PDB file of C-alpha atoms and ligand atoms in Angstrom:
ATOM      1  CA  MET A   1      72.177  82.944  84.811  1.00  0.00           C
ATOM      2  CA  ALA A   2      72.370  84.682  88.069  1.00  0.00           C
ATOM      3  CA  SER A   3      75.082  83.697  90.679  1.00  0.00           C
ATOM      4  CA  PRO A   4      73.457  81.624  93.203  1.00  0.00           C
ATOM      5  CA  ILE A   5      75.777  82.628  95.997  1.00  0.00           C
ATOM      6  CA  PRO A   6      75.751  85.900  97.583  1.00  0.00           C
ATOM      7  CA  ILE A   7      79.222  87.348  97.873  1.00  0.00           C
ATOM      8  CA  THR A   8      80.499  88.155 101.294  1.00  0.00           C
ATOM      9  CA  LYS A   9      84.268  87.973 101.118  1.00  0.00           C
ATOM     10  CA  ALA A  10      86.937  90.505 100.417  1.00  0.00           C
ATOM     11  CA  VAL A  11      90.413  89.880 100.030  1.00  0.00           C
ATOM     12  CA  ILE A  12      93.078  92.714 100.444  1.00  0.00           C
ATOM     13  CA  PRO A  13      96.692  92.097  99.617  1.00  0.00           C
ATOM     14  CA  VAL A  14      99.016  94.098 102.079  1.00  0.00           C
ATOM     15  CA  ALA A  15     102.198  92.314 101.949  1.00  0.00           C
ATOM     16  CA  GLY A  16     104.059  94.811  99.796  1.00  0.00           C
ATOM     17  CA  LEU A  17     107.240  96.432 101.387  1.00  0.00           C
ATOM     18  CA  GLY A  18     106.160 100.032 100.586  1.00  0.00           C
ATOM     19  CA  THR A  19     109.720 101.071  99.468  1.00  0.00           C
ATOM     20  CA  ARG A  20     108.513 104.061  97.651  1.00  0.00           C
ATOM     21  CA  PHE A  21     107.849 105.529 101.118  1.00  0.00           C
ATOM     22  CA  LEU A  22     111.008 104.809 102.870  1.00  0.00           C
ATOM     23  CA  PRO A  23     111.953 105.761 105.469  1.00  0.00           C
ATOM     24  CA  ALA A  24     108.401 105.995 106.670  1.00  0.00           C
ATOM     25  CA  THR A  25     107.744 102.307 106.009  1.00  0.00           C
ATOM     26  CA  LYS A  26     110.950 100.993 107.575  1.00  0.00           C
ATOM     27  CA  ALA A  27     109.022  99.848 110.631  1.00  0.00           C
ATOM     28  CA  MET A  28     105.413 100.717 109.657  1.00  0.00           C
ATOM     29  CA  PRO A  29     103.307  99.137 106.900  1.00  0.00           C
ATOM     30  CA  LYS A  30     102.442 101.589 104.034  1.00  0.00           C
ATOM     31  CA  GLU A  31      98.871 100.670 104.510  1.00  0.00           C
ATOM     32  CA  MET A  32      98.976 102.495 107.871  1.00  0.00           C
ATOM     33  CA  LEU A  33     100.068 105.803 106.408  1.00  0.00           C
ATOM     34  CA  PRO A  34      97.421 108.401 107.287  1.00  0.00           C
ATOM     35  CA  VAL A  35      95.364 109.893 104.539  1.00  0.00           C
ATOM     36  CA  VAL A  36      94.257 113.009 106.425  1.00  0.00           C
ATOM     37  CA  ASP A  37      93.619 111.191 109.949  1.00  0.00           C
ATOM     38  CA  LYS A  38      92.625 107.725 108.907  1.00  0.00           C
ATOM     39  CA  PRO A  39      95.078 104.974 107.694  1.00  0.00           C
ATOM     40  CA  ALA A  40      94.813 104.241 104.109  1.00  0.00           C
ATOM     41  CA  ILE A  41      93.690 100.583 104.747  1.00  0.00           C
ATOM     42  CA  GLN A  42      90.648 101.803 106.658  1.00  0.00           C
ATOM     43  CA  TYR A  43      89.187 103.556 103.681  1.00  0.00           C
ATOM     44  CA  VAL A  44      89.382 100.239 101.631  1.00  0.00           C
ATOM     45  CA  VAL A  45      87.926  98.066 104.463  1.00  0.00           C
ATOM     46  CA  GLU A  46      85.093 100.824 104.851  1.00  0.00           C
ATOM     47  CA  GLU A  47      84.467 100.460 101.051  1.00  0.00           C
ATOM     48  CA  ALA A  48      84.176  96.781 101.297  1.00  0.00           C
ATOM     49  CA  VAL A  49      81.772  97.021 104.261  1.00  0.00           C
ATOM     50  CA  ASP A  50      79.662  99.582 102.476  1.00  0.00           C
ATOM     51  CA  ALA A  51      79.296  97.155  99.528  1.00  0.00           C
ATOM     52  CA  GLY A  52      78.086  94.501 101.995  1.00  0.00           C
ATOM     53  CA  LEU A  53      81.295  92.493 102.316  1.00  0.00           C
ATOM     54  CA  THR A  54      81.923  91.862 106.037  1.00  0.00           C
ATOM     55  CA  ASP A  55      84.349  89.065 105.929  1.00  0.00           C
ATOM     56  CA  VAL A  56      87.867  90.524 105.056  1.00  0.00           C
ATOM     57  CA  LEU A  57      90.987  88.553 104.526  1.00  0.00           C
ATOM     58  CA  MET A  58      94.215  90.400 104.597  1.00  0.00           C
ATOM     59  CA  VAL A  59      97.153  88.683 102.915  1.00  0.00           C
ATOM     60  CA  THR A  60      99.935  90.134 104.972  1.00  0.00           C
ATOM     61  CA  GLY A  61     103.771  89.754 105.264  1.00  0.00           C
ATOM     62  CA  ARG A  62     106.338  90.676 107.809  1.00  0.00           C
ATOM     63  CA  ASN A  63     106.206  93.880 109.883  1.00  0.00           C
ATOM     64  CA  LYS A  64     102.387  93.974 109.290  1.00  0.00           C
ATOM     65  CA  ASN A  65     101.612  93.866 113.068  1.00  0.00           C
ATOM     66  CA  ALA A  66     100.357  97.431 113.292  1.00  0.00           C
ATOM     67  CA  LEU A  67      97.572  96.614 110.702  1.00  0.00           C
ATOM     68  CA  GLU A  68      96.301  93.665 112.842  1.00  0.00           C
ATOM     69  CA  ASN A  69      96.264  95.999 115.870  1.00  0.00           C
ATOM     70  CA  HIS A  70      94.410  98.625 114.109  1.00  0.00           C
ATOM     71  CA  PHE A  71      91.413  96.309 113.508  1.00  0.00           C
ATOM     72  CA  ASP A  72      91.616  94.846 117.010  1.00  0.00           C
ATOM     73  CA  ARG A  73      90.751  96.150 120.648  1.00  0.00           C
ATOM     74  CA  ALA A  74      93.174  98.816 122.090  1.00  0.00           C
ATOM     75  CA  GLY A  75      92.573  98.215 125.655  1.00  0.00           C
ATOM     76  CA  GLU A  76      95.000 100.555 127.329  1.00  0.00           C
ATOM     77  CA  LEU A  77      93.890 103.437 124.945  1.00  0.00           C
ATOM     78  CA  GLU A  78      90.249 102.736 125.509  1.00  0.00           C
ATOM     79  CA  ALA A  79      90.811 102.741 129.296  1.00  0.00           C
ATOM     80  CA  VAL A  80      92.584 106.241 129.204  1.00  0.00           C
ATOM     81  CA  LEU A  81      89.733 107.737 126.908  1.00  0.00           C
ATOM     82  CA  THR A  82      87.124 106.178 129.036  1.00  0.00           C
ATOM     83  CA  SER A  83      88.442 107.686 132.194  1.00  0.00           C
ATOM     84  CA  LYS A  84      88.686 111.073 130.418  1.00  0.00           C
ATOM     85  CA  GLY A  85      85.019 110.657 129.190  1.00  0.00           C
ATOM     86  CA  ASP A  86      86.231 111.417 125.728  1.00  0.00           C
ATOM     87  CA  ASP A  87      83.393 109.647 123.879  1.00  0.00           C
ATOM     88  CA  GLU A  88      84.266 111.042 120.451  1.00  0.00           C
ATOM     89  CA  LYS A  89      87.761 109.752 120.444  1.00  0.00           C
ATOM     90  CA  LEU A  90      86.571 106.442 121.877  1.00  0.00           C
ATOM     91  CA  ARG A  91      84.077 105.994 119.168  1.00  0.00           C
ATOM     92  CA  LYS A  92      86.814 106.510 116.527  1.00  0.00           C
ATOM     93  CA  VAL A  93      89.013 103.800 118.340  1.00  0.00           C
ATOM     94  CA  ASP A  94      86.082 101.574 118.646  1.00  0.00           C
ATOM     95  CA  TYR A  95      84.930 101.873 115.067  1.00  0.00           C
ATOM     96  CA  SER A  96      87.861 100.125 113.300  1.00  0.00           C
ATOM     97  CA  THR A  97      87.729  97.311 115.966  1.00  0.00           C
ATOM     98  CA  HIS A  98      84.107  96.312 114.878  1.00  0.00           C
ATOM     99  CA  LEU A  99      84.125  97.448 111.133  1.00  0.00           C
ATOM    100  CA  ALA A 100      84.468  93.894 109.830  1.00  0.00           C
ATOM    101  CA  ASP A 101      85.381  90.329 110.544  1.00  0.00           C
ATOM    102  CA  VAL A 102      88.985  90.529 109.612  1.00  0.00           C
ATOM    103  CA  HIS A 103      91.189  87.412 109.042  1.00  0.00           C
ATOM    104  CA  TYR A 104      94.756  87.291 108.185  1.00  0.00           C
ATOM    105  CA  VAL A 105      97.036  84.924 106.147  1.00  0.00           C
ATOM    106  CA  ARG A 106     100.718  85.408 105.387  1.00  0.00           C
ATOM    107  CA  GLN A 107     102.221  85.577 101.841  1.00  0.00           C
ATOM    108  CA  GLY A 108     105.683  84.365 102.974  1.00  0.00           C
ATOM    109  CA  ASP A 109     107.545  85.103  99.673  1.00  0.00           C
ATOM    110  CA  PRO A 110     106.549  88.293  97.797  1.00  0.00           C
ATOM    111  CA  LYS A 111     105.922  86.487  94.487  1.00  0.00           C
ATOM    112  CA  GLY A 112     103.284  89.100  93.008  1.00  0.00           C
ATOM    113  CA  LEU A 113      99.668  89.974  93.158  1.00  0.00           C
ATOM    114  CA  GLY A 114      98.607  86.686  91.492  1.00  0.00           C
ATOM    115  CA  HIS A 115     100.437  84.761  94.307  1.00  0.00           C
ATOM    116  CA  ALA A 116      98.861  86.868  97.029  1.00  0.00           C
ATOM    117  CA  VAL A 117      95.394  86.156  95.638  1.00  0.00           C
ATOM    118  CA  LEU A 118      96.135  82.470  95.560  1.00  0.00           C
ATOM    119  CA  ARG A 119      96.971  82.584  99.220  1.00  0.00           C
ATOM    120  CA  SER A 120      93.322  83.316  99.853  1.00  0.00           C
ATOM    121  CA  LYS A 121      92.276  80.033  98.341  1.00  0.00           C
ATOM    122  CA  MET A 122      91.413  78.121 101.581  1.00  0.00           C
ATOM    123  CA  HIS A 123      89.634  81.022 103.051  1.00  0.00           C
ATOM    124  CA  VAL A 124      87.528  81.884 100.066  1.00  0.00           C
ATOM    125  CA  GLY A 125      86.393  78.377  99.007  1.00  0.00           C
ATOM    126  CA  ARG A 126      84.281  77.865  95.988  1.00  0.00           C
ATOM    127  CA  GLU A 127      82.547  81.375  96.010  1.00  0.00           C
ATOM    128  CA  PRO A 128      82.894  84.499  93.989  1.00  0.00           C
ATOM    129  CA  PHE A 129      84.867  87.164  96.054  1.00  0.00           C
ATOM    130  CA  ALA A 130      86.155  90.713  95.721  1.00  0.00           C
ATOM    131  CA  VAL A 131      89.832  91.781  95.693  1.00  0.00           C
ATOM    132  CA  LEU A 132      90.659  95.361  96.751  1.00  0.00           C
ATOM    133  CA  LEU A 133      94.154  96.834  96.459  1.00  0.00           C
ATOM    134  CA  GLY A 134      95.080  99.154  99.107  1.00  0.00           C
ATOM    135  CA  ASP A 135      96.744 101.914  96.940  1.00  0.00           C
ATOM    136  CA  ASP A 136      93.404 102.974  95.339  1.00  0.00           C
ATOM    137  CA  ILE A 137      90.946 104.781  97.466  1.00  0.00           C
ATOM    138  CA  ILE A 138      87.506 105.187  95.922  1.00  0.00           C
ATOM    139  CA  ASP A 139      85.324 108.131  96.948  1.00  0.00           C
ATOM    140  CA  SER A 140      82.467 106.565  99.056  1.00  0.00           C
ATOM    141  CA  ARG A 141      80.084 109.018  97.167  1.00  0.00           C
ATOM    142  CA  ASP A 142      80.917 107.167  93.981  1.00  0.00           C
ATOM    143  CA  PRO A 143      80.316 103.470  94.732  1.00  0.00           C
ATOM    144  CA  LEU A 144      82.118 101.301  92.411  1.00  0.00           C
ATOM    145  CA  LEU A 145      82.290  97.904  94.274  1.00  0.00           C
ATOM    146  CA  SER A 146      78.721  97.685  94.753  1.00  0.00           C
ATOM    147  CA  ARG A 147      78.097  98.189  91.050  1.00  0.00           C
ATOM    148  CA  MET A 148      80.656  95.578  90.207  1.00  0.00           C
ATOM    149  CA  LEU A 149      78.883  92.976  92.514  1.00  0.00           C
ATOM    150  CA  GLU A 150      75.668  93.738  90.744  1.00  0.00           C
ATOM    151  CA  VAL A 151      77.242  93.134  87.333  1.00  0.00           C
ATOM    152  CA  GLN A 152      78.939  90.033  88.652  1.00  0.00           C
ATOM    153  CA  THR A 153      75.483  88.718  90.014  1.00  0.00           C
ATOM    154  CA  ALA A 154      73.852  89.479  86.769  1.00  0.00           C
ATOM    155  CA  LEU A 155      76.428  88.027  84.261  1.00  0.00           C
ATOM    156  CA  ASN A 156      78.112  85.508  86.642  1.00  0.00           C
ATOM    157  CA  THR A 157      81.500  86.317  85.012  1.00  0.00           C
ATOM    158  CA  THR A 158      84.592  87.888  86.456  1.00  0.00           C
ATOM    159  CA  VAL A 159      84.358  91.608  86.835  1.00  0.00           C
ATOM    160  CA  VAL A 160      87.282  94.126  87.020  1.00  0.00           C
ATOM    161  CA  ALA A 161      87.257  97.849  87.451  1.00  0.00           C
ATOM    162  CA  LEU A 162      88.415  99.841  84.479  1.00  0.00           C
ATOM    163  CA  LEU A 163      89.459 103.664  84.417  1.00  0.00           C
ATOM    164  CA  GLU A 164      90.427 105.531  81.168  1.00  0.00           C
ATOM    165  CA  VAL A 165      93.986 107.048  81.825  1.00  0.00           C
ATOM    166  CA  ASP A 166      96.096 109.250  80.075  1.00  0.00           C
ATOM    167  CA  PRO A 167      98.075 107.238  77.360  1.00  0.00           C
ATOM    168  CA  ALA A 168     101.309 108.343  79.088  1.00  0.00           C
ATOM    169  CA  GLN A 169     100.217 106.276  82.094  1.00  0.00           C
ATOM    170  CA  THR A 170      99.394 102.982  80.640  1.00  0.00           C
ATOM    171  CA  HIS A 171     102.784 101.355  81.484  1.00  0.00           C
ATOM    172  CA  LEU A 172     101.744 101.644  85.145  1.00  0.00           C
ATOM    173  CA  TYR A 173      98.709  99.358  84.828  1.00  0.00           C
ATOM    174  CA  GLY A 174      97.061  96.183  83.606  1.00  0.00           C
ATOM    175  CA  ILE A 175      95.547  97.258  80.319  1.00  0.00           C
ATOM    176  CA  ALA A 176      92.419  95.828  78.784  1.00  0.00           C
ATOM    177  CA  THR A 177      91.145  95.625  75.146  1.00  0.00           C
ATOM    178  CA  VAL A 178      87.352  96.014  75.339  1.00  0.00           C
ATOM    179  CA  GLU A 179      84.258  95.856  73.313  1.00  0.00           C
ATOM    180  CA  GLY A 180      80.814  97.529  74.307  1.00  0.00           C
ATOM    181  CA  THR A 181      77.782  95.862  75.769  1.00  0.00           C
ATOM    182  CA  ASP A 182      74.166  96.996  76.040  1.00  0.00           C
ATOM    183  CA  GLN A 183      75.094  98.782  79.339  1.00  0.00           C
ATOM    184  CA  GLU A 184      76.912 102.006  79.055  1.00  0.00           C
ATOM    185  CA  ASP A 185      79.270 101.400  81.975  1.00  0.00           C
ATOM    186  CA  VAL A 186      79.823  97.688  81.102  1.00  0.00           C
ATOM    187  CA  VAL A 187      82.429  96.317  78.452  1.00  0.00           C
ATOM    188  CA  ARG A 188      83.505  92.834  77.541  1.00  0.00           C
ATOM    189  CA  ILE A 189      87.169  92.265  77.859  1.00  0.00           C
ATOM    190  CA  THR A 190      88.824  90.602  75.014  1.00  0.00           C
ATOM    191  CA  GLY A 191      92.546  90.852  76.214  1.00  0.00           C
ATOM    192  CA  LEU A 192      94.673  91.976  79.080  1.00  0.00           C
ATOM    193  CA  VAL A 193      98.193  92.977  79.287  1.00  0.00           C
ATOM    194  CA  GLU A 194     100.224  93.699  82.415  1.00  0.00           C
ATOM    195  CA  LYS A 195     102.051  97.013  82.233  1.00  0.00           C
ATOM    196  CA  PRO A 196     102.692  97.348  78.428  1.00  0.00           C
ATOM    197  CA  SER A 197     105.881  99.259  77.419  1.00  0.00           C
ATOM    198  CA  PRO A 198     105.274 102.906  76.635  1.00  0.00           C
ATOM    199  CA  GLY A 199     103.957 103.217  73.052  1.00  0.00           C
ATOM    200  CA  THR A 200     102.539  99.633  72.881  1.00  0.00           C
ATOM    201  CA  SER A 201      99.353  99.792  74.860  1.00  0.00           C
ATOM    202  CA  PRO A 202      96.425  98.327  73.120  1.00  0.00           C
ATOM    203  CA  SER A 203      94.116 100.907  74.719  1.00  0.00           C
ATOM    204  CA  ASN A 204      93.931 103.322  77.661  1.00  0.00           C
ATOM    205  CA  TYR A 205      91.420 101.186  79.646  1.00  0.00           C
ATOM    206  CA  ALA A 206      93.470 100.557  82.829  1.00  0.00           C
ATOM    207  CA  VAL A 207      92.458  97.937  85.528  1.00  0.00           C
ATOM    208  CA  ILE A 208      92.263  99.740  88.820  1.00  0.00           C
ATOM    209  CA  GLY A 209      92.547  97.908  92.121  1.00  0.00           C
ATOM    210  CA  ARG A 210      89.076  96.252  92.299  1.00  0.00           C
ATOM    211  CA  TYR A 211      88.111  92.969  91.062  1.00  0.00           C
ATOM    212  CA  VAL A 212      85.186  90.460  91.604  1.00  0.00           C
ATOM    213  CA  LEU A 213      86.666  87.066  90.857  1.00  0.00           C
ATOM    214  CA  ARG A 214      85.064  83.668  90.336  1.00  0.00           C
ATOM    215  CA  PRO A 215      86.830  80.782  92.209  1.00  0.00           C
ATOM    216  CA  GLU A 216      88.097  79.271  88.897  1.00  0.00           C
ATOM    217  CA  ILE A 217      90.768  81.943  89.143  1.00  0.00           C
ATOM    218  CA  PHE A 218      92.782  79.865  91.738  1.00  0.00           C
ATOM    219  CA  GLU A 219      93.143  76.772  89.340  1.00  0.00           C
ATOM    220  CA  ILE A 220      94.503  79.228  86.765  1.00  0.00           C
ATOM    221  CA  LEU A 221      96.793  80.969  89.247  1.00  0.00           C
ATOM    222  CA  GLU A 222      98.258  77.758  90.381  1.00  0.00           C
ATOM    223  CA  ARG A 223      99.750  77.281  86.951  1.00  0.00           C
ATOM    224  CA  THR A 224     100.451  80.820  85.868  1.00  0.00           C
ATOM    225  CA  PRO A 225     104.180  81.256  85.352  1.00  0.00           C
ATOM    226  CA  PRO A 226     105.923  84.409  86.569  1.00  0.00           C
ATOM    227  CA  GLY A 227     105.393  87.219  84.155  1.00  0.00           C
ATOM    228  CA  LYS A 228     106.127  90.922  84.140  1.00  0.00           C
ATOM    229  CA  GLY A 229     108.870  91.584  86.694  1.00  0.00           C
ATOM    230  CA  GLY A 230     109.291  87.909  87.477  1.00  0.00           C
ATOM    231  CA  GLU A 231     106.089  88.041  89.447  1.00  0.00           C
ATOM    232  CA  ILE A 232     102.885  85.911  89.227  1.00  0.00           C
ATOM    233  CA  GLN A 233     100.515  88.351  87.776  1.00  0.00           C
ATOM    234  CA  LEU A 234      96.819  88.490  88.379  1.00  0.00           C
ATOM    235  CA  THR A 235      96.522  90.037  85.053  1.00  0.00           C
ATOM    236  CA  ASP A 236      97.997  87.201  83.265  1.00  0.00           C
ATOM    237  CA  ALA A 237      95.415  84.788  84.898  1.00  0.00           C
ATOM    238  CA  LEU A 238      92.665  87.137  83.859  1.00  0.00           C
ATOM    239  CA  GLN A 239      93.926  87.217  80.291  1.00  0.00           C
ATOM    240  CA  GLU A 240      93.458  83.520  80.244  1.00  0.00           C
ATOM    241  CA  LEU A 241      89.945  83.740  81.396  1.00  0.00           C
ATOM    242  CA  ALA A 242      89.153  86.449  78.964  1.00  0.00           C
ATOM    243  CA  THR A 243      90.546  84.619  75.912  1.00  0.00           C
ATOM    244  CA  GLY A 244      90.295  80.891  76.996  1.00  0.00           C
ATOM    245  CA  PRO A 245      87.430  78.505  76.750  1.00  0.00           C
ATOM    246  CA  VAL A 246      84.092  79.929  78.147  1.00  0.00           C
ATOM    247  CA  TRP A 247      83.919  77.637  81.241  1.00  0.00           C
ATOM    248  CA  GLY A 248      85.285  80.522  83.236  1.00  0.00           C
ATOM    249  CA  GLY A 249      82.450  82.783  81.941  1.00  0.00           C
ATOM    250  CA  GLY A 250      84.755  85.541  80.465  1.00  0.00           C
ATOM    251  CA  VAL A 251      85.734  88.815  82.025  1.00  0.00           C
ATOM    252  CA  HIS A 252      83.861  92.024  82.069  1.00  0.00           C
ATOM    253  CA  GLY A 253      84.906  95.477  83.105  1.00  0.00           C
ATOM    254  CA  VAL A 254      82.844  98.297  84.829  1.00  0.00           C
ATOM    255  CA  VAL A 255      84.168 101.528  83.623  1.00  0.00           C
ATOM    256  CA  PHE A 256      84.597 103.916  86.542  1.00  0.00           C
ATOM    257  CA  ARG A 257      83.943 107.570  86.082  1.00  0.00           C
ATOM    258  CA  GLY A 258      83.895 108.680  89.742  1.00  0.00           C
ATOM    259  CA  ARG A 259      86.610 109.954  92.217  1.00  0.00           C
ATOM    260  CA  ARG A 260      89.571 107.793  92.857  1.00  0.00           C
ATOM    261  CA  TYR A 261      92.622 108.712  94.875  1.00  0.00           C
ATOM    262  CA  ASP A 262      95.818 106.909  94.233  1.00  0.00           C
ATOM    263  CA  THR A 263      98.075 106.560  97.340  1.00  0.00           C
ATOM    264  CA  GLY A 264     100.620 104.425  95.643  1.00  0.00           C
ATOM    265  CA  ASP A 265     103.292 106.805  95.120  1.00  0.00           C
ATOM    266  CA  ARG A 266     104.503 110.006  97.075  1.00  0.00           C
ATOM    267  CA  LEU A 267     102.931 112.511  94.674  1.00  0.00           C
ATOM    268  CA  ASP A 268      99.649 110.963  94.290  1.00  0.00           C
ATOM    269  CA  TYR A 269      99.616 110.307  97.958  1.00  0.00           C
ATOM    270  CA  LEU A 270      99.996 114.052  98.620  1.00  0.00           C
ATOM    271  CA  LYS A 271      97.273 114.888  96.098  1.00  0.00           C
ATOM    272  CA  ALA A 272      94.870 112.455  97.724  1.00  0.00           C
ATOM    273  CA  ILE A 273      95.353 113.968 101.039  1.00  0.00           C
ATOM    274  CA  VAL A 274      94.885 117.498  99.719  1.00  0.00           C
ATOM    275  CA  GLN A 275      91.568 116.550  97.834  1.00  0.00           C
ATOM    276  CA  LEU A 276      90.085 114.672 100.690  1.00  0.00           C
ATOM    277  CA  ALA A 277      91.010 117.255 103.282  1.00  0.00           C
ATOM    278  CA  SER A 278      89.549 119.921 101.099  1.00  0.00           C
ATOM    279  CA  ASP A 279      86.211 118.037 101.015  1.00  0.00           C
ATOM    280  CA  ARG A 280      86.062 117.328 104.621  1.00  0.00           C
ATOM    281  CA  ASP A 281      83.399 119.336 106.758  1.00  0.00           C
ATOM    282  CA  ASP A 282      85.651 119.630 109.686  1.00  0.00           C
ATOM    283  CA  LEU A 283      88.862 120.719 107.908  1.00  0.00           C
ATOM    284  CA  GLY A 284      87.756 121.963 104.501  1.00  0.00           C
ATOM    285  CA  PRO A 285      86.330 125.320 105.542  1.00  0.00           C
ATOM    286  CA  GLU A 286      89.714 126.412 106.963  1.00  0.00           C
ATOM    287  CA  PHE A 287      91.970 124.399 104.688  1.00  0.00           C
ATOM    288  CA  ARG A 288      90.514 125.594 101.258  1.00  0.00           C
ATOM    289  CA  PRO A 289      91.179 129.306 101.666  1.00  0.00           C
ATOM    290  CA  TRP A 290      94.531 128.524 103.015  1.00  0.00           C
ATOM    291  CA  LEU A 291      95.325 126.169 100.033  1.00  0.00           C
ATOM    292  CA  LYS A 292      94.087 128.827  97.574  1.00  0.00           C
ATOM    293  CA  SER A 293      96.346 131.437  98.913  1.00  0.00           C
ATOM    294  CA  PHE A 294      99.226 129.049  99.206  1.00  0.00           C
ATOM    295  CA  ALA A 295      98.531 128.239  95.402  1.00  0.00           C
ATOM    296  CA  ASP A 296      98.476 131.852  94.528  1.00  0.00           C
ATOM    297  CA  SER A 297     101.846 132.375  96.269  1.00  0.00           C
ATOM    298  CA  LEU A 298     103.307 129.793  94.174  1.00  0.00           C
ATOM    299  CA  GLY A 299     102.517 131.920  90.978  1.00  0.00           C
ATOM    300  CA  GLY A 300     103.327 130.288  87.617  1.00  0.00           C
ATOM    301  CA  GLY A 301     106.007 128.121  89.116  1.00  0.00           C
ATOM    302  CA  GLY A 302     104.377 124.694  88.500  1.00  0.00           C
ATOM    303  CA  ASP A 303     105.877 122.123  86.228  1.00  0.00           C
ATOM    304  CA  GLU A 304     103.336 121.527  83.627  1.00  0.00           C
ATOM    305  CA  GLY A 305     105.109 118.721  82.076  1.00  0.00           C
ATOM    306  CA  TRP A 306     104.763 116.208  84.942  1.00  0.00           C
ATOM    307  CA  GLN A 307     103.162 113.038  83.916  1.00  0.00           C
ATOM    308  CA  GLY A 308     102.760 111.296  87.288  1.00  0.00           C
ATOM    309  CA  GLY A 309     103.556 107.857  88.531  1.00  0.00           C
ATOM    310  CA  GLU A 310     106.775 106.654  90.081  1.00  0.00           C
ATOM    311  CA  ASP A 311     108.105 103.402  88.684  1.00  0.00           C
ATOM    312  CA  GLY A 312     109.347 100.635  90.772  1.00  0.00           C
TER     313      GLY A 312
HETATM  314  C1  G1P B   1      98.574  96.018  90.129  1.00  0.00           C
HETATM  315  C2  G1P B   1      98.257  95.229  88.994  1.00  0.00           C
HETATM  316  C3  G1P B   1      97.928  96.062  87.715  1.00  0.00           C
HETATM  317  C4  G1P B   1      96.776  97.095  88.258  1.00  0.00           C
HETATM  318  C5  G1P B   1      97.272  97.789  89.399  1.00  0.00           C
HETATM  319  C6  G1P B   1      96.123  98.711  89.757  1.00  0.00           C
HETATM  320  O1  G1P B   1      99.857  96.674  89.926  1.00  0.00           O
HETATM  321  O2  G1P B   1      99.334  94.260  88.727  1.00  0.00           O
HETATM  322  O3  G1P B   1      97.496  95.113  86.795  1.00  0.00           O
HETATM  323  O4  G1P B   1      96.475  97.909  86.902  1.00  0.00           O
HETATM  324  O5  G1P B   1      97.602  97.082  90.530  1.00  0.00           O
HETATM  325  O6  G1P B   1      96.621  99.644  90.735  1.00  0.00           O
HETATM  326  P1  G1P B   1     100.777  97.523  90.957  1.00  0.00           P
HETATM  327  O7  G1P B   1     100.152  98.946  91.045  1.00  0.00           O
HETATM  328  O8  G1P B   1     100.514  96.797  92.277  1.00  0.00           O
HETATM  329  O9  G1P B   1     102.071  97.492  90.558  1.00  0.00           O
END
């Protein structure tokens, strides 16, 4: 049965304190940290817009004014650039102003991702909608969200993005138990667990920060008790959908094999910047040779044993 309602809404939780990036995030939201020359949040909004979602709801918290300003007019700056005739920079300033129809709701208490999604209930109403987490940047050459929307429309279930990760990383993610379907990149999810302790993970299929949810999720979230870390976990509500009665339609996963950049901790953030800068037409030709010679200058001094991911 095809979903009768076209999906237009994207929810982006941005209320986190960004403590891994202190002191940079003392007075600035972590979502505004530049990835090369663009704030991380803009990549995520661009991804939603590229997939056809132009109604964006950000679930914000305190100290997030810079985010709102970024997606609004910047009159003084525009006036200066206009008077200088600097059309190229003016275009960059103007672009994020008109990128999407951006709305805001405050989360108040930071009670977890499930709670943040629940705050979108009034805005979303009774429609399927997408959730995008700002720590993950998906390369625009490897569209993931549009594929998830396609799968959601075809199956009318809840759809999450999955990535096969190194088993040493499973404790950092929601992890899915899966079974195959007749489509190579689609699996049916039979169970979900939030951040299993090392050595206890049921698989290495990690939920990355893209979800296409059906509105039933709100009723489940309203009664989902605090889980891992004392927070209301979206994973726990999805586990109920995946294993509960079929009225919610079950949960499917789209297995992503494209380029993803994690900006959630400092080391991954550095890697994301290097990778994206290397690929840029304007910076790459000068940056790549420099990077090669810099890497050569390091010799064999790398620490091969690093497994990635900062906890906390
Ligand atoms: C959240 C979710 C987790 C998911 C992850 C993806 O965790 O709770 O299930 O795998 O995002 O990035 P967080 O990284 O916010 O701690």
